[in-house]
XYZ file of C-alpha atoms in Angstrom:
704
model
C 124.960 212.624 -17.802
C 124.320 210.667 -20.813
C 125.085 213.672 -23.112
C 128.397 214.356 -21.338
C 129.359 210.751 -21.740
C 128.656 211.206 -25.367
C 130.562 214.294 -25.742
C 133.416 213.106 -23.822
C 133.425 210.108 -26.234
C 133.295 212.170 -29.429
C 136.092 214.155 -28.009
C 138.036 210.872 -27.381
C 137.444 209.930 -30.885
C 138.422 213.036 -32.488
C 141.380 213.255 -30.135
C 142.538 209.717 -31.151
C 142.450 210.690 -34.899
C 144.452 213.831 -34.373
C 147.412 211.429 -32.587
C 146.859 208.994 -35.457
C 147.745 211.954 -37.852
C 150.923 212.636 -36.014
C 152.088 209.484 -36.922
C 151.693 209.621 -40.605
C 153.558 211.221 -43.421
C 150.434 212.063 -45.571
C 147.201 212.894 -43.619
C 144.351 210.131 -44.127
C 141.375 211.377 -46.206
C 138.713 211.052 -43.674
C 140.633 213.672 -41.642
C 140.943 216.022 -44.792
C 137.035 215.366 -45.226
C 136.175 216.301 -41.749
C 138.775 219.520 -42.064
C 136.510 220.834 -44.769
C 133.612 221.325 -42.224
C 135.930 223.949 -40.018
C 134.649 226.910 -41.902
C 131.097 225.708 -41.694
C 131.360 225.065 -37.833
C 133.697 228.141 -36.652
C 130.683 230.670 -36.924
C 128.731 228.734 -34.116
C 131.126 229.562 -31.316
C 131.719 232.958 -32.689
C 127.967 233.729 -32.827
C 127.276 232.040 -29.729
C 130.039 233.708 -27.696
C 128.988 237.222 -29.142
C 125.408 236.735 -28.280
C 126.203 235.328 -24.752
C 128.543 238.286 -23.965
C 125.786 240.575 -24.724
C 123.336 239.174 -22.558
C 125.918 238.961 -19.739
C 126.405 243.049 -19.822
C 122.658 243.539 -20.065
C 122.120 241.225 -17.134
C 124.725 243.059 -15.024
C 123.606 246.594 -15.919
C 119.748 245.801 -15.250
C 120.400 243.861 -12.425
C 118.391 240.768 -13.745
C 121.402 238.296 -14.667
C 120.160 235.300 -16.484
C 122.238 232.495 -15.127
C 120.687 229.492 -16.521
C 120.483 230.876 -20.203
C 124.618 231.985 -19.645
C 125.222 228.521 -18.714
C 123.249 226.914 -21.368
C 124.920 229.306 -23.745
C 128.631 229.043 -22.487
C 128.251 225.068 -22.868
C 127.039 225.383 -26.287
C 130.047 227.889 -26.993
C 132.460 225.535 -25.176
C 131.783 222.459 -27.129
C 131.408 223.963 -30.558
C 134.742 225.685 -29.956
C 136.553 222.583 -28.954
C 135.197 220.563 -32.035
C 136.199 223.600 -34.413
C 139.574 223.446 -33.191
C 139.910 220.018 -33.816
C 138.536 220.266 -37.432
C 140.626 223.542 -37.755
C 143.515 221.193 -37.146
C 142.569 218.760 -39.641
C 142.097 221.483 -42.464
C 145.697 222.558 -41.888
C 147.017 219.049 -42.648
C 146.165 220.203 -46.478
C 149.276 222.425 -45.987
C 149.489 225.313 -48.082
C 149.310 228.050 -45.428
C 151.916 230.560 -44.114
C 153.489 228.735 -41.170
C 153.521 231.764 -38.889
C 150.088 233.180 -39.300
C 148.587 229.407 -39.263
C 150.348 228.968 -35.479
C 148.824 232.254 -34.382
C 145.361 231.308 -35.429
C 145.856 228.201 -34.193
C 146.894 228.657 -30.713
C 144.623 231.704 -30.392
C 141.668 229.336 -31.420
C 142.641 226.595 -28.726
C 142.951 229.536 -26.214
C 139.427 230.567 -27.168
C 138.339 227.025 -26.685
C 139.863 226.740 -23.333
C 138.700 229.944 -22.077
C 135.178 229.252 -23.225
C 135.354 225.917 -21.057
C 136.550 227.864 -18.248
C 133.703 230.327 -18.430
C 131.376 227.188 -18.713
C 132.874 225.926 -15.505
C 132.654 229.299 -13.676
C 129.094 229.697 -14.849
C 128.155 226.423 -12.726
C 129.580 227.464 -9.773
C 127.634 229.182 -7.363
C 130.443 230.907 -5.173
C 130.994 234.638 -5.214
C 134.780 234.231 -6.433
C 133.509 232.183 -9.307
C 130.973 235.193 -10.282
C 133.497 237.723 -10.126
C 135.818 235.841 -12.457
C 133.274 235.490 -15.167
C 133.562 239.230 -16.495
C 136.996 239.411 -16.717
C 137.548 236.032 -18.355
C 134.789 236.813 -20.814
C 136.731 239.892 -21.782
C 139.795 237.657 -22.028
C 137.797 235.101 -24.327
C 136.346 238.112 -26.531
C 139.936 239.282 -27.207
C 141.080 235.607 -28.019
C 138.598 235.280 -30.498
C 138.860 238.567 -31.964
C 142.607 237.928 -32.786
C 141.935 234.160 -33.756
C 139.217 235.495 -36.242
C 141.687 238.069 -37.834
C 144.220 235.709 -38.595
C 142.055 233.358 -39.718
C 140.695 235.937 -42.286
C 144.448 236.734 -43.253
C 144.788 233.025 -43.871
C 141.597 232.930 -46.282
C 141.751 236.415 -48.133
C 145.200 237.705 -47.335
C 146.658 240.071 -45.044
C 144.975 243.143 -45.742
C 141.413 241.798 -45.778
C 140.077 243.643 -42.841
C 141.909 246.718 -43.619
C 141.572 247.100 -47.403
C 138.852 249.635 -47.220
C 139.861 251.258 -43.979
C 141.727 254.246 -45.781
C 141.488 255.967 -49.211
C 141.581 253.886 -52.257
C 145.060 253.662 -53.830
C 145.161 255.979 -56.809
C 146.234 254.288 -59.825
C 149.121 255.375 -62.110
C 147.322 257.271 -65.057
C 148.146 255.198 -68.384
C 146.538 256.655 -71.605
C 148.497 255.172 -74.365
C 149.386 251.200 -74.625
C 153.080 252.124 -75.007
C 153.143 253.206 -71.488
C 151.888 249.741 -69.844
C 154.476 247.852 -67.791
C 154.351 244.419 -68.859
C 154.328 242.744 -65.552
C 153.067 245.409 -62.890
C 150.310 246.794 -65.150
C 148.978 243.876 -67.199
C 150.115 240.406 -65.769
C 150.105 241.132 -62.302
C 146.639 242.569 -62.412
C 145.538 239.093 -63.915
C 147.162 237.233 -61.447
C 145.923 239.360 -58.524
C 142.214 239.032 -59.777
C 142.388 235.633 -60.257
C 145.034 233.606 -58.527
C 146.976 235.508 -55.721
C 144.093 235.031 -53.297
C 145.269 231.373 -53.107
C 148.970 231.667 -53.964
C 150.290 234.290 -51.585
C 152.773 234.057 -48.739
C 149.892 233.513 -46.240
C 148.187 230.911 -48.361
C 150.550 229.084 -50.722
C 148.264 226.386 -52.160
C 150.810 223.872 -53.637
C 153.581 225.869 -51.861
C 153.228 228.341 -55.036
C 153.291 231.987 -54.499
C 152.348 234.694 -57.261
C 153.180 237.701 -56.004
C 156.569 238.613 -57.213
C 159.071 237.570 -59.765
C 161.187 235.743 -57.234
C 158.225 233.656 -55.958
C 156.949 232.835 -59.384
C 160.407 231.714 -60.464
C 161.035 229.730 -57.553
C 157.781 227.706 -58.284
C 155.914 225.389 -55.957
C 155.818 221.584 -54.551
C 155.952 220.386 -58.220
C 159.149 222.666 -59.259
C 159.171 225.449 -61.774
C 155.477 226.488 -62.941
C 156.822 228.744 -65.974
C 159.350 227.889 -68.762
C 160.166 231.244 -70.612
C 159.266 231.150 -74.180
C 157.293 227.849 -73.921
C 153.747 228.638 -72.649
C 152.508 225.090 -73.769
C 155.254 223.424 -71.700
C 154.679 225.683 -68.487
C 152.497 224.190 -65.541
C 150.805 227.393 -64.941
C 149.369 227.676 -68.437
C 148.434 224.038 -69.121
C 146.397 223.969 -65.577
C 144.434 226.973 -67.036
C 143.311 224.862 -70.131
C 141.949 221.700 -68.308
C 138.448 220.830 -68.126
C 136.576 222.773 -65.329
C 135.860 219.384 -63.783
C 139.457 218.325 -63.510
C 140.946 218.511 -59.786
C 144.227 219.984 -61.332
C 142.502 222.794 -63.044
C 143.565 226.139 -61.739
C 141.647 228.179 -60.581
C 139.569 225.282 -59.341
C 135.732 224.888 -60.084
C 133.924 227.657 -58.301
C 136.662 230.097 -58.424
C 136.459 233.049 -60.928
C 137.803 232.023 -64.068
C 140.402 233.525 -66.370
C 138.664 235.202 -69.704
C 140.038 233.900 -73.100
C 141.646 237.505 -73.300
C 143.498 237.065 -70.034
C 144.769 233.461 -70.793
C 145.868 235.069 -74.404
C 147.842 237.478 -72.568
C 149.486 235.078 -70.071
C 150.602 233.191 -73.044
C 151.873 235.969 -74.969
C 153.987 236.894 -71.845
C 155.490 233.475 -71.091
C 156.148 232.750 -74.983
C 157.766 236.523 -74.913
C 160.387 235.389 -72.495
C 158.790 236.150 -68.910
C 159.465 240.016 -69.177
C 159.104 241.391 -65.420
C 160.254 244.928 -66.130
C 159.874 247.450 -68.463
C 157.255 248.039 -71.347
C 155.632 245.993 -74.393
C 157.450 245.666 -77.563
C 156.235 245.790 -81.073
C 152.662 246.507 -80.026
C 151.737 247.955 -83.473
C 152.874 244.605 -85.318
C 150.178 242.740 -83.315
C 146.365 243.740 -83.657
C 145.595 241.397 -81.139
C 148.010 242.459 -78.534
C 146.972 246.223 -79.155
C 143.433 245.461 -78.770
C 143.678 243.593 -75.659
C 146.113 246.197 -73.968
C 143.553 248.948 -74.536
C 141.569 247.426 -71.444
C 144.537 248.069 -69.069
C 144.498 251.685 -69.709
C 143.871 253.702 -66.662
C 142.485 257.198 -67.285
C 141.699 259.703 -64.573
C 138.317 259.319 -63.229
C 135.832 262.260 -63.705
C 133.827 263.463 -60.779
C 130.766 264.761 -61.636
C 129.025 266.628 -58.790
C 125.114 266.593 -58.723
C 122.969 269.413 -60.316
C 121.140 271.470 -57.756
C 117.054 271.332 -58.201
C 117.116 274.838 -58.761
C 119.347 274.733 -61.851
C 117.574 271.992 -63.150
C 114.176 273.840 -62.838
C 115.884 276.859 -64.759
C 116.699 274.534 -67.473
C 113.360 272.999 -67.547
C 111.731 276.527 -67.493
C 113.921 277.700 -70.482
C 112.328 275.060 -72.705
C 114.540 271.845 -72.026
C 113.477 268.213 -70.853
C 115.974 267.080 -68.272
C 116.491 263.553 -67.366
C 118.983 261.591 -65.250
C 120.541 259.024 -67.491
C 120.548 256.821 -64.526
C 118.120 257.370 -61.615
C 120.066 258.950 -58.592
C 123.161 259.560 -60.783
C 124.405 262.805 -61.591
C 125.003 262.364 -65.526
C 121.957 264.222 -67.369
C 120.347 263.988 -70.626
C 118.862 267.196 -71.975
C 116.654 267.965 -75.166
C 115.185 271.304 -76.660
C 111.519 270.670 -76.642
C 110.597 273.846 -78.790
C 111.672 274.529 -82.390
C 112.118 278.017 -81.971
C 114.752 278.718 -79.496
C 117.259 281.886 -78.550
C 120.587 282.198 -77.414
C 119.355 283.280 -74.044
C 117.486 280.166 -73.546
C 120.529 278.226 -74.513
C 122.773 279.908 -72.291
C 120.360 278.667 -69.410
C 122.177 275.444 -69.681
C 125.470 277.119 -68.164
C 124.366 275.884 -64.724
C 124.232 272.229 -65.690
C 126.907 272.330 -68.414
C 129.085 269.854 -66.360
C 126.369 267.387 -65.598
C 125.089 267.451 -69.316
C 126.290 264.083 -71.133
C 123.423 263.936 -73.766
C 122.242 267.097 -75.687
C 119.707 266.868 -78.078
C 119.030 270.278 -80.372
C 117.369 268.135 -83.127
C 114.627 269.805 -85.450
C 115.582 273.156 -83.603
C 116.791 276.535 -85.166
C 119.873 276.551 -83.306
C 122.393 278.881 -85.027
C 126.475 278.864 -85.318
C 126.534 281.667 -82.386
C 124.405 279.770 -80.147
C 127.153 276.727 -80.029
C 129.592 278.663 -77.970
C 128.468 277.176 -74.760
C 129.602 273.483 -76.168
C 133.006 274.575 -75.424
C 132.112 274.412 -71.647
C 130.571 271.213 -71.837
C 133.680 269.044 -70.974
C 131.626 265.794 -70.044
C 129.304 266.015 -73.136
C 129.467 262.499 -75.072
C 126.444 262.504 -77.484
C 125.341 265.940 -79.204
C 122.487 266.016 -81.870
C 122.314 269.075 -84.394
C 120.466 267.331 -87.018
C 117.939 269.194 -89.150
C 119.320 272.545 -87.952
C 121.037 275.371 -90.006
C 124.823 275.292 -88.476
C 127.593 275.399 -90.805
C 131.461 275.288 -90.581
C 131.495 278.022 -88.372
C 129.971 276.133 -85.390
C 132.931 273.333 -85.572
C 135.268 275.602 -83.899
C 133.077 274.736 -80.972
C 132.398 271.143 -81.347
C 135.686 270.457 -81.597
C 136.469 271.456 -78.080
C 134.285 268.937 -76.793
C 137.096 266.425 -75.937
C 134.738 263.424 -74.701
C 132.486 263.598 -77.514
C 131.522 260.041 -78.732
C 128.619 260.408 -81.152
C 127.881 263.549 -83.232
C 124.864 263.815 -85.503
C 125.093 266.678 -88.269
C 122.393 265.125 -90.425
C 120.583 267.665 -93.128
C 123.191 270.483 -91.808
C 125.529 272.708 -93.935
C 128.536 271.295 -92.802
C 131.110 270.695 -95.351
C 134.185 268.580 -96.283
C 136.216 271.393 -94.807
C 134.395 271.541 -91.651
C 134.597 267.838 -91.140
C 138.368 267.639 -91.512
C 138.730 270.457 -89.344
C 136.698 268.468 -86.546
C 138.449 265.365 -87.053
C 142.052 266.985 -86.863
C 141.008 267.901 -83.057
C 138.414 265.266 -81.840
C 137.508 261.769 -83.220
C 133.907 260.795 -82.326
C 133.214 257.099 -82.579
C 130.184 257.811 -84.739
C 129.473 261.018 -86.906
C 126.431 261.021 -89.145
C 126.663 263.546 -92.246
C 123.685 262.261 -94.520
C 122.140 265.179 -96.486
C 125.128 267.532 -95.803
C 127.779 268.917 -98.046
C 130.334 266.352 -96.965
C 131.317 264.228 -100.351
C 131.172 260.423 -100.054
C 134.936 260.357 -101.132
C 135.998 262.594 -98.420
C 133.795 260.691 -95.800
C 135.525 257.549 -96.840
C 138.871 258.946 -96.611
C 138.751 260.407 -92.980
C 137.063 257.506 -91.797
C 140.178 255.183 -92.854
C 142.276 258.016 -91.633
C 140.906 258.579 -88.288
C 139.493 255.197 -87.777
C 136.168 256.413 -86.805
C 132.393 255.635 -88.380
C 131.046 258.207 -90.617
C 127.672 257.208 -91.646
C 127.122 259.205 -94.896
C 124.445 257.401 -96.592
C 123.636 253.956 -98.323
C 126.478 252.212 -99.605
C 126.830 251.199 -103.312
C 125.775 247.478 -103.989
C 123.195 247.544 -101.208
C 122.045 243.942 -100.298
C 119.318 242.533 -98.108
C 120.652 242.320 -94.548
C 119.301 240.045 -91.955
C 117.469 241.558 -88.870
C 118.520 241.279 -85.504
C 116.371 239.703 -82.696
C 115.279 242.056 -80.002
C 117.347 241.889 -76.677
C 116.628 240.188 -73.686
C 115.975 242.034 -70.530
C 116.441 240.287 -66.949
C 114.900 239.927 -64.600
C 111.361 239.618 -66.261
C 109.516 241.089 -63.413
C 108.222 244.677 -64.131
C 106.678 245.079 -60.598
C 109.138 246.387 -57.667
C 108.656 248.116 -54.382
C 112.292 249.368 -53.902
C 114.634 249.023 -56.831
C 115.128 246.637 -59.675
C 118.555 246.026 -61.324
C 118.154 245.183 -65.128
C 120.642 243.707 -67.545
C 120.115 243.485 -71.254
C 121.837 241.133 -73.277
C 121.643 239.836 -77.017
C 122.153 236.201 -78.443
C 124.219 237.636 -80.908
C 127.993 238.385 -80.577
C 129.694 241.914 -81.195
C 126.163 243.428 -80.766
C 125.544 247.108 -79.297
C 122.561 247.153 -77.373
C 121.187 250.941 -76.721
C 118.215 251.868 -74.405
C 116.218 254.972 -73.490
C 114.306 255.580 -70.114
C 112.244 258.585 -71.502
C 109.659 256.960 -73.769
C 111.563 257.697 -77.247
C 112.441 254.743 -79.295
C 116.310 254.076 -79.103
C 118.412 255.049 -81.927
C 122.244 255.096 -82.764
C 122.651 257.803 -80.481
C 121.035 256.314 -77.432
C 122.786 255.282 -74.208
C 124.877 252.047 -74.693
C 123.855 249.215 -72.296
C 127.177 248.577 -70.270
C 126.480 248.240 -66.416
C 123.376 247.035 -64.843
C 120.451 249.713 -64.731
C 119.164 250.686 -61.360
C 115.671 251.513 -61.696
C 114.025 253.103 -58.550
C 110.635 254.494 -60.030
C 108.155 253.843 -62.418
C 109.690 253.968 -65.858
C 109.616 252.771 -69.492
C 112.549 251.124 -70.697
C 112.941 250.740 -74.679
C 115.832 248.979 -76.149
C 116.981 247.565 -79.538
C 120.281 245.642 -80.925
C 122.316 247.265 -83.523
C 125.455 245.741 -85.360
C 127.307 246.739 -88.612
C 125.660 245.027 -91.475
C 122.690 244.078 -89.899
C 119.172 245.542 -89.637
C 118.555 246.840 -86.073
C 116.128 244.887 -84.195
C 112.507 245.818 -83.181
C 112.219 247.916 -80.237
C 111.365 245.964 -76.983
C 109.440 247.778 -74.537
C 108.993 246.970 -70.689
C 106.931 249.116 -68.441
C 108.535 249.137 -64.774
C 106.003 250.116 -61.924
C 107.133 250.830 -58.568
C 104.915 249.903 -56.224
C 103.872 252.736 -53.581
C 101.591 250.475 -51.419
C 101.843 246.638 -50.808
C 97.896 245.343 -50.640
C 98.056 242.793 -47.707
C 94.121 243.596 -46.531
C 91.253 242.817 -49.180
C 87.967 241.375 -49.526
C 86.575 239.969 -52.907
C 82.843 239.728 -53.635
C 82.838 236.300 -55.901
C 86.052 234.251 -55.484
C 88.009 232.927 -58.940
C 86.442 229.580 -60.430
C 87.929 226.733 -58.836
C 89.885 225.825 -61.847
C 91.892 228.880 -61.328
C 91.598 229.740 -57.528
C 93.431 231.669 -54.955
C 92.463 235.412 -54.717
C 95.849 235.909 -52.983
C 97.367 235.953 -56.718
C 95.932 239.264 -57.530
C 98.180 241.239 -54.846
C 101.297 238.901 -54.563
C 103.315 240.710 -57.224
C 104.150 237.419 -58.777
C 103.503 238.188 -62.601
C 102.053 235.428 -64.671
C 103.197 234.390 -68.184
C 101.182 234.244 -71.244
C 99.977 230.609 -70.466
C 96.663 230.718 -68.700
C 97.479 227.458 -66.876
C 100.990 228.255 -65.342
C 99.365 228.547 -62.157
C 99.435 232.429 -61.269
C 96.496 233.576 -62.801
C 93.041 233.695 -61.498
C 90.141 232.807 -63.678
C 86.442 234.240 -63.708
C 83.899 232.468 -65.977
C 80.830 235.139 -66.705
C 81.474 237.067 -63.864
C 83.242 240.169 -62.862
C 85.895 240.804 -60.471
C 84.836 242.862 -57.479
C 87.482 243.309 -54.883
C 87.567 246.142 -51.976
C 91.269 246.905 -50.922
C 92.348 248.531 -47.616
C 95.456 250.388 -47.566
C 95.605 250.514 -43.609
C 95.249 254.230 -43.533
C 94.147 257.044 -45.632
C 97.030 257.344 -48.562
C 97.511 259.320 -51.773
C 96.926 257.169 -55.054
C 97.678 258.284 -58.509
C 97.043 254.917 -60.443
C 95.428 251.598 -60.055
C 96.643 249.002 -62.722
C 95.488 245.705 -63.625
C 97.257 243.106 -65.354
C 95.222 240.740 -67.595
C 95.435 238.148 -70.266
C 93.676 237.304 -73.758
C 93.575 234.119 -75.602
C 90.770 234.208 -77.661
C 91.065 230.404 -78.739
C 90.464 229.710 -74.983
C 87.571 231.709 -74.675
C 89.786 234.351 -72.550
C 88.868 238.017 -73.434
C 90.383 241.356 -72.266
C 87.837 243.061 -69.708
C 85.166 245.720 -71.287
C 85.863 248.295 -68.541
C 87.700 248.982 -65.375
C 86.122 251.049 -62.754
C 87.589 252.408 -59.316
C 85.520 253.890 -56.297
C 86.973 255.123 -53.214
C 85.848 255.696 -49.364
C 87.406 256.663 -45.924
C 85.262 253.870 -44.351
C 84.742 250.396 -45.134
C 81.199 250.012 -45.168
C 80.608 253.733 -45.955
C 79.708 255.524 -49.371
C 81.823 254.489 -52.128
C 82.231 257.239 -54.821
C 83.601 256.689 -58.336
C 87.038 258.120 -58.871
C 88.093 256.551 -62.145
C 86.836 254.804 -65.107
C 88.452 252.936 -67.928
C 86.484 251.613 -71.002
C 88.333 249.012 -72.903
C 87.530 249.152 -76.687
C 88.646 245.738 -78.778
C 91.299 246.875 -81.640
C 91.518 243.490 -82.903
C 90.843 239.843 -83.292
C 94.430 238.591 -83.272
C 94.134 234.868 -81.705
C 97.597 234.873 -80.068
C 97.941 235.173 -76.542
C 99.103 238.200 -75.069
C 99.227 240.226 -71.617
C 98.367 243.551 -71.083
C 98.265 246.275 -68.238
C 95.333 248.451 -68.240
C 95.461 251.487 -66.093
C 93.050 253.727 -64.468
C 94.580 257.299 -63.574
C 93.026 258.900 -60.491
C 95.774 261.431 -59.502
C 96.044 262.954 -55.808
C 93.208 260.627 -54.617
C 93.096 260.236 -51.015
C 91.425 257.469 -49.245
C 92.022 253.965 -47.198
C 89.677 251.691 -49.176
C 89.532 251.349 -52.837
C 86.547 249.403 -55.009
C 88.152 247.946 -58.118
C 85.343 246.268 -60.636
C 86.891 244.486 -63.590
C 84.098 243.989 -65.807
C 83.845 240.678 -67.810
C 82.322 240.774 -71.402
C 80.058 237.889 -69.992
C 79.427 236.267 -73.351
C 81.717 235.573 -76.141
C 80.988 237.830 -79.202
C 79.374 237.171 -82.733
C 82.359 236.984 -84.277
C 83.775 233.992 -82.206
C 83.265 230.512 -83.140
C 81.591 229.688 -79.660
C 79.470 233.174 -79.416
C 77.140 233.031 -76.614
C 78.782 230.856 -74.432
C 80.366 232.584 -71.060
C 83.684 234.392 -71.494
C 86.527 234.381 -69.264
C 88.508 237.017 -68.019
C 92.114 236.245 -66.333
C 93.555 238.446 -63.956
C 96.911 238.040 -61.817
C 97.594 241.456 -60.426
C 95.924 244.661 -59.228
C 98.501 247.273 -57.955
C 98.495 250.533 -56.846
C 101.220 253.445 -57.677
């Protein structure tokens, strides 16, 4: 009874606020504050009604109807539905919503709250008529809830939010040259649609402003006109883009995706040029910035590349090629000839994967001109290496058919001025390497200027010492994963090209350029480095990624870690430690070994067991001297040695460093594995504290 009184008091209070709102021209700020909780609360009645409906149906089918649970759940649904309606009304006082859609959402929401209350009332009655009425009323409630939810999504996200992905994607008009771009439809509207129209459309007109069409934009909003032709700095729409992010008048507001500098520049250019809604851009060639920015809005036909069959890849592999997926799970392939001696028959084995080959490496191979005819079929090839081969200008007729070629390495070949000129008359790769060829420096410079490509022909005159780029940064830092890991590579320098490999080779100027996140779903070696014209390339950053095949949750350890660096669970939590021994993630062992037995739960195949260790000579922490792995199918049975790694010190570098040591035990099948990490026991003679106990620090033991 007390709860009912409190609920009635709350409803009366909120109802009083609703009534008071009717008598004021501007809604009190307290009501607007409560209104902002509408999106938070509305999920409660939706979830509660959906779950209760499910329980109701299951109870009827199984003849085991949980009356009390249904009553409680419906009571909760009714209360939260009523509160949601009241808070929704408060939110609507902010304005900026299409009235027709708002009314439908508002009244179906009220209907849902009424029906939920009726359901609660019926569930408390024990009469047969009441019980029979519950199901049809419940169905009506769910229909009303669905309609209210749909129109709520329209108010928030636009009218096609639910149906946007129901059909095939709308095919964009192909636009391959900037002269064909329509000013408003192809550029300005895309900017507005991406960053502004979500809040400024016919169903959600914040500030009474819609930006979906010329008429709506010119009409303006509650503050009047928002754009003045020929005067960007006098236009409200443009000025609000430049306000500090914390300013309440900033558009888009804080928390929403912001326009980029390039997008703001294009909007300013459009306003200052007179608000062109029809037609194409004028005088593009006279404005380098405009020409550069418009290239981002070109639309090319998307190339669909089917995945190659395993049989075709196997055939190429047997012919002497290394075939790798550029991105795991994707169809694009990188192919490299492994043997210096090759025949045309072997080259022709690539025919069945010609569509999938994006990178092709014939460097240091005796490929001849007549073997290159297959290049004409490789329409998706972007990188081709022919360096250190005997090809001549005769091969150019086949190379110039590769329309998508971006990088061509002709270093130390017999290509001449005529061959390079013939090539560039047909295609213009971004980078061409012609060192140690018969191409003269003068011809290379002329062709580079004429075709706006980069031709690498050797060191320039007047060579000066160049600064070296720092290595890129890879995020996230973790290198152990169970399913997949998404990697991003960045550089702190501007206008830097970051290249990477996943095949163990050091990246060079022909390696893949990092653009989109790299998804890794298996154990891989990532190598990356930064490139920039006029700078020395960075050192190579290598990160080894390990896919964990078996999570270790059951283990025993003979001797626990030292009390100063405790918790043996850190050995198997996949939370990698830093190079700081006191970061809280290392376990430490002073003068004794790590001896642990892990239980995989059943007999499983294991190929490798790795241990992550730390060395900090100044802190008396050394790498282990030996790793041993033993296996058994029973916990207390006879453990047999299956692998061992002796660790030999290579230097006495005192800088703290981490290292993963791996014991290879291919195709070992067992349930129990004993891992012993041997401590040096005593600090060596060359150490300033020679004779004292030495530490070993371990943070991860994992199988893969």
